[in-house]
XYZ file of C-alpha atoms in Angstrom:
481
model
C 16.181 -32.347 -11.738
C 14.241 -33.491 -14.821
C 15.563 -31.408 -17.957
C 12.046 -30.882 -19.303
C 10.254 -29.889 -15.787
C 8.321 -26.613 -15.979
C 5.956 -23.853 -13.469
C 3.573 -21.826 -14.718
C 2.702 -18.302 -12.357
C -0.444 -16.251 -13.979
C -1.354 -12.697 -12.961
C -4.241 -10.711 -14.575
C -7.401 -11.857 -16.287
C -9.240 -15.131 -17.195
C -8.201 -15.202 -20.633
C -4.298 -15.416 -19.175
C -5.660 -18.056 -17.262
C -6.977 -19.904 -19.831
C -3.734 -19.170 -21.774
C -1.809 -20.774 -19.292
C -3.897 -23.815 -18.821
C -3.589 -24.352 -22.493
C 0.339 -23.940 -22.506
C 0.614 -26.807 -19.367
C -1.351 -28.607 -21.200
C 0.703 -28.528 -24.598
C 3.891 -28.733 -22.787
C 2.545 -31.883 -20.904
C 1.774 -33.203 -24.275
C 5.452 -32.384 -25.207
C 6.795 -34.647 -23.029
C 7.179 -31.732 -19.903
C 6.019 -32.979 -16.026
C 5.028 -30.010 -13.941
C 7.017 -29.070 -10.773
C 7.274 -26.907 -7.956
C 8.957 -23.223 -8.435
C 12.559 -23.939 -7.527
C 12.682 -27.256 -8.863
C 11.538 -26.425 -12.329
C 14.205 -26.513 -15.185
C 11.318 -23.916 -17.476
C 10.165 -20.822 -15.168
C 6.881 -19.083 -17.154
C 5.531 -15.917 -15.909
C 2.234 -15.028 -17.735
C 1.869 -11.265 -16.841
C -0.714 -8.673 -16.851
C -0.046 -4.626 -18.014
C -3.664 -3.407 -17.106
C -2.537 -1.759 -14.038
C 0.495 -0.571 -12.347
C 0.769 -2.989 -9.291
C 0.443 -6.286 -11.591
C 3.161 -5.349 -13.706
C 5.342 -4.509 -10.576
C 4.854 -7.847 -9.568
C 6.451 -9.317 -12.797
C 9.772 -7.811 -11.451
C 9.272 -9.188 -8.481
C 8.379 -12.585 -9.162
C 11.100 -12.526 -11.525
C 13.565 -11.603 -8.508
C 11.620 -14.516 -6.460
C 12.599 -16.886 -9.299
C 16.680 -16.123 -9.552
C 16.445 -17.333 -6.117
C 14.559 -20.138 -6.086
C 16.604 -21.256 -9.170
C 20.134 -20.383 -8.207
C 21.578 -23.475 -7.398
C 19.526 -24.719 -10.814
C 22.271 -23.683 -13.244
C 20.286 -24.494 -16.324
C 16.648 -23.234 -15.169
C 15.316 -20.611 -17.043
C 12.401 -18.052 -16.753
C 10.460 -17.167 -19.827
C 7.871 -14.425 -20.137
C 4.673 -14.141 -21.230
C 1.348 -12.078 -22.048
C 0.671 -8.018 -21.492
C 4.019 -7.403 -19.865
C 5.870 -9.003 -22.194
C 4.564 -7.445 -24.971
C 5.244 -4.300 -23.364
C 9.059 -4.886 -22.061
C 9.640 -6.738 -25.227
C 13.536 -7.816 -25.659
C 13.859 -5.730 -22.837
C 13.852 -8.541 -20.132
C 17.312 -9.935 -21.430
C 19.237 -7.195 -20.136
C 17.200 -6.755 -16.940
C 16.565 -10.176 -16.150
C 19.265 -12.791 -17.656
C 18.105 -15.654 -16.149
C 14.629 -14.682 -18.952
C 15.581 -16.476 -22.428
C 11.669 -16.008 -23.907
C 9.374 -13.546 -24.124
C 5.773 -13.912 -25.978
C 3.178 -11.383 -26.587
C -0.924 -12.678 -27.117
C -0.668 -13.426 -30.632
C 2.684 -15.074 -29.936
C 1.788 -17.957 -27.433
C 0.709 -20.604 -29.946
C 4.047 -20.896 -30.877
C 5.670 -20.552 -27.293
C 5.465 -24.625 -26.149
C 7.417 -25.578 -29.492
C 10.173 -22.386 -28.419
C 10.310 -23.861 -25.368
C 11.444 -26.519 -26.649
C 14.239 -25.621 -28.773
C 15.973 -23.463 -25.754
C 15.932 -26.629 -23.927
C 17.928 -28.122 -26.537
C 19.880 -25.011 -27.306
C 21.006 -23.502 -24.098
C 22.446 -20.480 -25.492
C 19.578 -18.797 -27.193
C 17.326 -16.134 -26.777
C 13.738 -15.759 -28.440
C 11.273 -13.196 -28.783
C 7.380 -13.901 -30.181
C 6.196 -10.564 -29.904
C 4.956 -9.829 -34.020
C 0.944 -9.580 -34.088
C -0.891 -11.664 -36.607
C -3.522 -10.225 -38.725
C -6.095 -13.434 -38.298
C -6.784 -15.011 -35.013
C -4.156 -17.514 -34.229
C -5.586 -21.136 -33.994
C -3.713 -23.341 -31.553
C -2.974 -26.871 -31.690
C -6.243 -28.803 -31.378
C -4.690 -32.528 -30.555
C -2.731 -30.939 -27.582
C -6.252 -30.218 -25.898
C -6.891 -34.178 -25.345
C -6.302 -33.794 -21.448
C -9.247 -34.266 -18.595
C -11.252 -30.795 -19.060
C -12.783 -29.095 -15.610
C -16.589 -28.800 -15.271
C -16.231 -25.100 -16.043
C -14.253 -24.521 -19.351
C -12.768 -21.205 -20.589
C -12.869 -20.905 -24.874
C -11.342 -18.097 -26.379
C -13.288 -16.412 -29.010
C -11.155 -13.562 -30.097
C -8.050 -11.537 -29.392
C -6.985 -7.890 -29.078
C -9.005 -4.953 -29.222
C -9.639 -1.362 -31.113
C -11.542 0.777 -28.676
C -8.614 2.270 -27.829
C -9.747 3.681 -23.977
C -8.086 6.556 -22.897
C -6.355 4.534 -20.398
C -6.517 1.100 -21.177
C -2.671 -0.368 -22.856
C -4.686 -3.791 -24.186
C -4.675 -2.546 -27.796
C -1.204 -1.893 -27.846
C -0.253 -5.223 -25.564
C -2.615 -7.855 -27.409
C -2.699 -6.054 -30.854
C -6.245 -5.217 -33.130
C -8.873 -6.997 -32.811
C -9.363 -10.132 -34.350
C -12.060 -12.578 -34.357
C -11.878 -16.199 -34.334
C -13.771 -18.469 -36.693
C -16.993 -19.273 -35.216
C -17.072 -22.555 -36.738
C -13.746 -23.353 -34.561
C -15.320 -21.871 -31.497
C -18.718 -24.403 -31.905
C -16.588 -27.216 -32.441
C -13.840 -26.170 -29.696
C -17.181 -26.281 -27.433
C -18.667 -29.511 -28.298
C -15.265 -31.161 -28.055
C -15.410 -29.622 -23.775
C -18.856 -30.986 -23.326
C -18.368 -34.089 -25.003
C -15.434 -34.673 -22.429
C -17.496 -33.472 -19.611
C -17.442 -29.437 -19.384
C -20.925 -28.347 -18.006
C -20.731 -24.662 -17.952
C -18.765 -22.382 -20.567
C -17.658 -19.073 -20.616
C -16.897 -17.391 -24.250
C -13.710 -15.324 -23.597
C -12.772 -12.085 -25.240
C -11.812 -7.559 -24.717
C -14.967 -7.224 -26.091
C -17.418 -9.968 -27.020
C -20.189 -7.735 -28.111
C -17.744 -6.669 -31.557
C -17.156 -10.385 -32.230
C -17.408 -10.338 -35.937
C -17.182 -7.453 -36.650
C -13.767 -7.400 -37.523
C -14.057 -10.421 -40.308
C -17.132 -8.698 -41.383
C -14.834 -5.492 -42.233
C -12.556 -7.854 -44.503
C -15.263 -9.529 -46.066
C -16.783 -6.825 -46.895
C -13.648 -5.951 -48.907
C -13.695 -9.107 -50.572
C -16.820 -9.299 -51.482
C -16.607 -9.479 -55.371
C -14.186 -12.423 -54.847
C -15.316 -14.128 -51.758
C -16.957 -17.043 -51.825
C -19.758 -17.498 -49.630
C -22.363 -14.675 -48.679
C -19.874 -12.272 -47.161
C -21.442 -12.057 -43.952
C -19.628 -12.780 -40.119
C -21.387 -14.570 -37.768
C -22.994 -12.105 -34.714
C -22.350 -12.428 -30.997
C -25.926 -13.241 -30.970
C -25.804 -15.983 -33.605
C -22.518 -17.330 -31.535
C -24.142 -17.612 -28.277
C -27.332 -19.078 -30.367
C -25.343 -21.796 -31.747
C -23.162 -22.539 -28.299
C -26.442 -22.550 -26.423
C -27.959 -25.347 -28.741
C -24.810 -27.257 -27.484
C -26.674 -31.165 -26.040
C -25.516 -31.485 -23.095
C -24.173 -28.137 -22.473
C -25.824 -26.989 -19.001
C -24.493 -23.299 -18.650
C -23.137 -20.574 -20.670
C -21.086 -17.298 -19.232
C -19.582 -14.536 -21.044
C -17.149 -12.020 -20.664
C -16.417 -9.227 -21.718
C -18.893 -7.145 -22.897
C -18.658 -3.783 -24.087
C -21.786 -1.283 -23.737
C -21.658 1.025 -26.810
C -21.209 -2.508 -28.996
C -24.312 -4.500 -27.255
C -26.642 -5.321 -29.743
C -30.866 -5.853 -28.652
C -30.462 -9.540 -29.644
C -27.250 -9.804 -27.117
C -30.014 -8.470 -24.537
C -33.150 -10.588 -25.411
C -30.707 -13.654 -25.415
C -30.924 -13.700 -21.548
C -34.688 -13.970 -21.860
C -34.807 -16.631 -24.225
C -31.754 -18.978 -23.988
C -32.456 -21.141 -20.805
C -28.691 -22.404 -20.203
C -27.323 -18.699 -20.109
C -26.810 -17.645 -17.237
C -28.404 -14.557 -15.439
C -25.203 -12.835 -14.292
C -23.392 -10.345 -16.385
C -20.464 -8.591 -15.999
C -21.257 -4.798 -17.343
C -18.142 -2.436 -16.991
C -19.365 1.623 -16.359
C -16.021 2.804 -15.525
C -17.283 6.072 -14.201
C -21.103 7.190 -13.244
C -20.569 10.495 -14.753
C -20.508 11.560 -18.924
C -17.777 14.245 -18.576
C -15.160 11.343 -17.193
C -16.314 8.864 -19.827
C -16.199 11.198 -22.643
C -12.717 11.713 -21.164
C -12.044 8.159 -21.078
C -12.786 7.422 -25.122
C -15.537 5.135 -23.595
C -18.572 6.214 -26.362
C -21.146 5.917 -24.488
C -23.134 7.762 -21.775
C -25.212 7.300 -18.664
C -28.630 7.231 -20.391
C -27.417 4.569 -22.827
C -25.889 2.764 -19.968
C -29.236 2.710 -17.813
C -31.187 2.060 -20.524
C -29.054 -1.594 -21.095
C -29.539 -2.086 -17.770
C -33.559 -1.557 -17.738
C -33.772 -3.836 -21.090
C -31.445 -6.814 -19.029
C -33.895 -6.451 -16.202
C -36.785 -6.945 -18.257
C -35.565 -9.676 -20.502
C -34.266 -11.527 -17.284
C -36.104 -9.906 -13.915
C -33.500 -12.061 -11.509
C -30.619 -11.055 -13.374
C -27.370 -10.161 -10.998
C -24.974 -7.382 -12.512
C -21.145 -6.832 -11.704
C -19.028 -3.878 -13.242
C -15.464 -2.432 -13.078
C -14.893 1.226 -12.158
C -11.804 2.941 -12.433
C -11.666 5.826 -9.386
C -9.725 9.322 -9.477
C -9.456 9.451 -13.791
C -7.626 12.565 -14.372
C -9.895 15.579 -14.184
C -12.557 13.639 -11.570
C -14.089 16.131 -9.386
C -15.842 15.455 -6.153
C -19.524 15.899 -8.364
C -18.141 13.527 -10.941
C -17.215 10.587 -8.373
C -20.828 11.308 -6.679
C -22.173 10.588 -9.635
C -20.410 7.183 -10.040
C -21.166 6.277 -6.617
C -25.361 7.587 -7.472
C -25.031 5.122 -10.136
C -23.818 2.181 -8.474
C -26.680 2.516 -6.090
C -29.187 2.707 -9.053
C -28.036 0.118 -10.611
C -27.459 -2.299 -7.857
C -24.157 -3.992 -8.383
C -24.051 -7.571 -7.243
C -20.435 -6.849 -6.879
C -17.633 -4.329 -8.519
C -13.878 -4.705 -9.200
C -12.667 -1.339 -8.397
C -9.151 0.353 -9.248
C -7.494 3.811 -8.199
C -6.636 4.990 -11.514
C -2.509 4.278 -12.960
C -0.972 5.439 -15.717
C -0.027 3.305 -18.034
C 2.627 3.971 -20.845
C 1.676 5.134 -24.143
C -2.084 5.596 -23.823
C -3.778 9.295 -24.008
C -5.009 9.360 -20.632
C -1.041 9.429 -19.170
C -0.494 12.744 -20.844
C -3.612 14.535 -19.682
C -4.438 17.153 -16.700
C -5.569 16.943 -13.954
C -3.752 14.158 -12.054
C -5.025 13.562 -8.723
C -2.995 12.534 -5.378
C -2.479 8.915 -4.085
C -3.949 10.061 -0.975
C -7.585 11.153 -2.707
C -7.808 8.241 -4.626
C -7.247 6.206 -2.190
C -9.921 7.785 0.233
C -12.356 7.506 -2.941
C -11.716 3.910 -3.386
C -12.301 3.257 0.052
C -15.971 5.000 0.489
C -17.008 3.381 -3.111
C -15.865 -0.233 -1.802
C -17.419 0.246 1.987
C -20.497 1.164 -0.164
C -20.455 -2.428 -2.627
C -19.215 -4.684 0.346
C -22.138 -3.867 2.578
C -24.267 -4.200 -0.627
C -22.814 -7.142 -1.549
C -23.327 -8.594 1.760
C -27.115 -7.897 1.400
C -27.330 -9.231 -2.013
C -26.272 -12.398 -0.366
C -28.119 -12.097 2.376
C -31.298 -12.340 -0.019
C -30.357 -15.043 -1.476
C -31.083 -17.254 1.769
C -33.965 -19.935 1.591
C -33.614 -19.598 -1.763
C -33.861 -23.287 -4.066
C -30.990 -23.433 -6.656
C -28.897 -25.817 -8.592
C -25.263 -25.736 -7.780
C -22.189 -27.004 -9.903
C -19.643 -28.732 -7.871
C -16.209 -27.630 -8.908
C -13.974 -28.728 -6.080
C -13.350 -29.687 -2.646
C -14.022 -26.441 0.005
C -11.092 -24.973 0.705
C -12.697 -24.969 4.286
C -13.545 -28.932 5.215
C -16.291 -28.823 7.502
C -19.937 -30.125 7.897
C -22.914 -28.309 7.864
C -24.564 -27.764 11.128
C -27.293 -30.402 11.156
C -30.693 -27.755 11.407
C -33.700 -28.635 10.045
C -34.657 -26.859 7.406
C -38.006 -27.422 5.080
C -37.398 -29.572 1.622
C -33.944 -30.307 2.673
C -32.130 -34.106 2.885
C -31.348 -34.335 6.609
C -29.193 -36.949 5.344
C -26.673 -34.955 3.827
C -26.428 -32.685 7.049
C -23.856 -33.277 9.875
C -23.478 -37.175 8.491
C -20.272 -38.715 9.663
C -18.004 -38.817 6.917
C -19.939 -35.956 4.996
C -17.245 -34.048 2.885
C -17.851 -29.927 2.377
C -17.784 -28.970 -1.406
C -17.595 -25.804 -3.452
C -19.461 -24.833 -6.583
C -21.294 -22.037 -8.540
C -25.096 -21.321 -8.943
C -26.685 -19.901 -11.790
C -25.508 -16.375 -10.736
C -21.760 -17.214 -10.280
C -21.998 -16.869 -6.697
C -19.843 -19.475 -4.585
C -21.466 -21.971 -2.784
C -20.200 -24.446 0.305
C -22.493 -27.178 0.546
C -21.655 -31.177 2.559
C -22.137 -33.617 -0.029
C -22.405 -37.399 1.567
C -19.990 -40.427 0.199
C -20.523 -41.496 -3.206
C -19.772 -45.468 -3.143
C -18.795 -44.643 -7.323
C -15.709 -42.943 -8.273
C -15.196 -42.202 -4.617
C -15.084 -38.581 -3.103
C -14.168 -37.076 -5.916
C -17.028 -38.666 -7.967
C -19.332 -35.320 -7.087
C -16.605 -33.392 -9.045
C -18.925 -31.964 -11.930
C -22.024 -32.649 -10.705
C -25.189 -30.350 -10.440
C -26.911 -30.726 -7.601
C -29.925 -29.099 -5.822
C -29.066 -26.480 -2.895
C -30.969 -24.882 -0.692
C -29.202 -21.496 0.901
C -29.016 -21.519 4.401
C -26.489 -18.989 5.387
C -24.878 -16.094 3.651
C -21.097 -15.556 4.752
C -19.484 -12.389 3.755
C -18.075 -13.251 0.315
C -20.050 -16.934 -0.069
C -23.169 -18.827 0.807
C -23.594 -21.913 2.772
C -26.209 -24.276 1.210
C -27.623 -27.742 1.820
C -28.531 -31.062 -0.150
C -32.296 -30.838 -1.064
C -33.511 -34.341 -1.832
């Protein structure tokens, strides 16, 4: 076994994926290879505290790795992210086999820790203090091959401080990162072939507004005009990107979205018209109770202004089921909601405690069993909605970015269909492909042989689809010519 072999597991959100791409990447750089779990000398575990069941599966995976490892006598685990943040120092008496453990604000100095345990087997470290300013990472150590879709952080932390939601006490205040590092970060990805980006952050609709705050403090001594750059101006100035095809973000925050954020969709023709809109609850009594400051009319009336800035825009949300207190009206009213609004799709959660936040010490806690049976009649309500939503979408001409081989090889059934290369349907040799549309929607699609760069010389491309077939969770398309 190699002693500077490592494995990366990531639970949780996109920006812990992007974390974790970026810390292969720099230990790569550092001389590391990547291997299998088991026959990795470095063990990393970047966790996720946003619900219960993710953070139970820390322990486990933890457990998973003492075996894998045991006949590794110098393999280590380290751990990373929410959890760690949480447990803190904690993890070296539960788990000895864990020498490192890194909050958020800590992982831009975790590849050059990892480092000195490998050369000192006998220590410990913890990275778990939270920086007041965004903490840049290492620029040269993001010189590797980039995907066609590309993940850029734009801030870190949070203060809305949801009745329920630990991220403010796991990833620390809110702090925004220099929008002159974000542009540049973003023109590096395109220039080294990145077609689609998605701006990461807990709430991209306060970007700003944090730097703003200390500006304004420093005004009389400040050079410059005091003022932080906007979401808006942000996603004005990533837009203008050359050669920068699409443009995602997530996520948003609806008391903090600002008219420009909205008009955006209408007027920048590389973002894309999908949105991710959390509600949390249809009714104002629950999100009063859940610190979320705003209410049903103001979220409705976001959603009319989206609709009319960008008619074919596609909405998703997160909603958080049996919130302590939530009667049988009050879940009604979320489900009344979610049928006025229309939800392309959901991510849906029985409420969990979580330690430390207000919601853990307040009434009206209601049984597994209730939840449960709530969850169930909200998600038998968005899958066959979902379905339909898909459904629509067939015949429909769009331009899909090829990420990847399917996951399910396979031609497409050689039908005629109107506008459509009958070349690229049922030809021997024909490879199936997966990609995105506009809307974020998977697509399966046959691509023929390209003579350059071989099969994988579609990787990246955008390429014009026609829908054919809606499955349950995807779409089938084929080549138009």
């Amino acid at each position: 076994m190699s002693d500077r072999t490592f494995h990366i597991l990531t639970f949780g959100c996109q920006m812990n994926v992007n974390d974790s791409d970026w810390l292969s990447r720099a230990l790569v750089a550092r001389g590391f290879t990547e291997a299998p779990l088991g026959k990795a000398r470095v063990n990393i575990v970047n966790t996720c505290s946003v619900r219960d069941k993710p953070e139970q599966k820390v322990y486990s995976v933890l457990g998973r790795i003492r075996q894998a490892t045991r006949k590794l006598p110098d393999a280590f685990a380290v751990v990373g992210g929410c959890v760690a943040q949480q447990i803190g120092s904690g993890f070296f008496t539960r788990f000895p086999q864990v020498r490192l453990v890194f909050g958020g604000d800590g992982s831009s100095m975790a590849p050059q820790a990892i480092e000195r345990l490998c050369a000192e087997p006998g220590l410990r470290l913890s990275l778990l203090d939270f920086s007041e300013e965004y903490p840049e990472r290492d620029a040269q150590l993001d010189a590797g091959p980039v995907p066609p879709s590309a993940f850029v952080n734009i801030m870190q932390g949070c203060d809305n401080f949801c009745a329920y939601c630990i991220v403010p006490y796991t990833r620390g205040r809110q702090k925004s990162r220099a929008a002159d590092a974000v542009v540049r970060e973003c023109a590096e990805l395109v220039e080294r072939g990145a077609k689609e980006i998605t701006l990461l952050g807990q709430n991209v609709n306060s970007y700003g507004q944090d730097a703003e705050a200390a500006r304004q403090a420093t005004m009389a001594t400040a050079a410059g005009d005091g003022k932080a750059v906007t979401f808006a101006e942000l996603l004005h100035r990533v837009a203008a990107l050359p050669g920068l095809a699409r443009l995602r973000f997530v996520t948003p925050h609806p008391k903090d979205i600002a008219p420009e954020v909205i008009d955006a969709f209408g007027t920048l023709d590389n973002l894309c018209p999908r949105l991710h809109l959390p509600m949390q609850s249809g009714s104002d009594r629950i999100l009063k109770a859940m610190g979320r400051k705003y209410d049903m009319a103001r979220y409705m009336d976001i959603v009319h202004r989206l609709k009319a800035a960008r008619p074919d825009i596609q909405l998703s949300t997160d909603i958080i089921v049996g919130f302590p207190g939530e009667t049988e009206q009050d879940f009604e009213d979320t489900l009344s909601a979610m049928r006025a609004v229309g939800f392309a799709a959901s991510f849906s959660f029985c409420y969990s405690d979580r330690p430390g936040t207000r919601a853990e010490m307040l009434p009206g806690k209601l049984d597994a069993a209730e939840k449960a049976a709530r969850l169930a009649r909200l998600q038998e309500w968005q899958n066959d909605y979902t379905e339909q939503c898909l459904r629509n979408m067939v015949g429909l001409h769009t331009m899909v970015l090829l990420d990847g081989m399917s996951r399910k090889p396979g031609m497409a059934t050689p039908e005629s269909h109107e506008g459509v290369h009958d070349g690229a349907t049922g030809t021997p040799g024909g490879e199936s492909w997966q990609g995105r549309d506009p809307y974020g929607q998977a697509v399966n699609v046959v691509m023929p042989p390209r003579a350059e760069g071989g099969p994988e010389g579609w990787l990246g491309r955008i390429v014009p689809v026609t829908i054919v077939e809606a499955k349950k969770h995807s779409l089938r398309g084929v080549l138009r010519a």
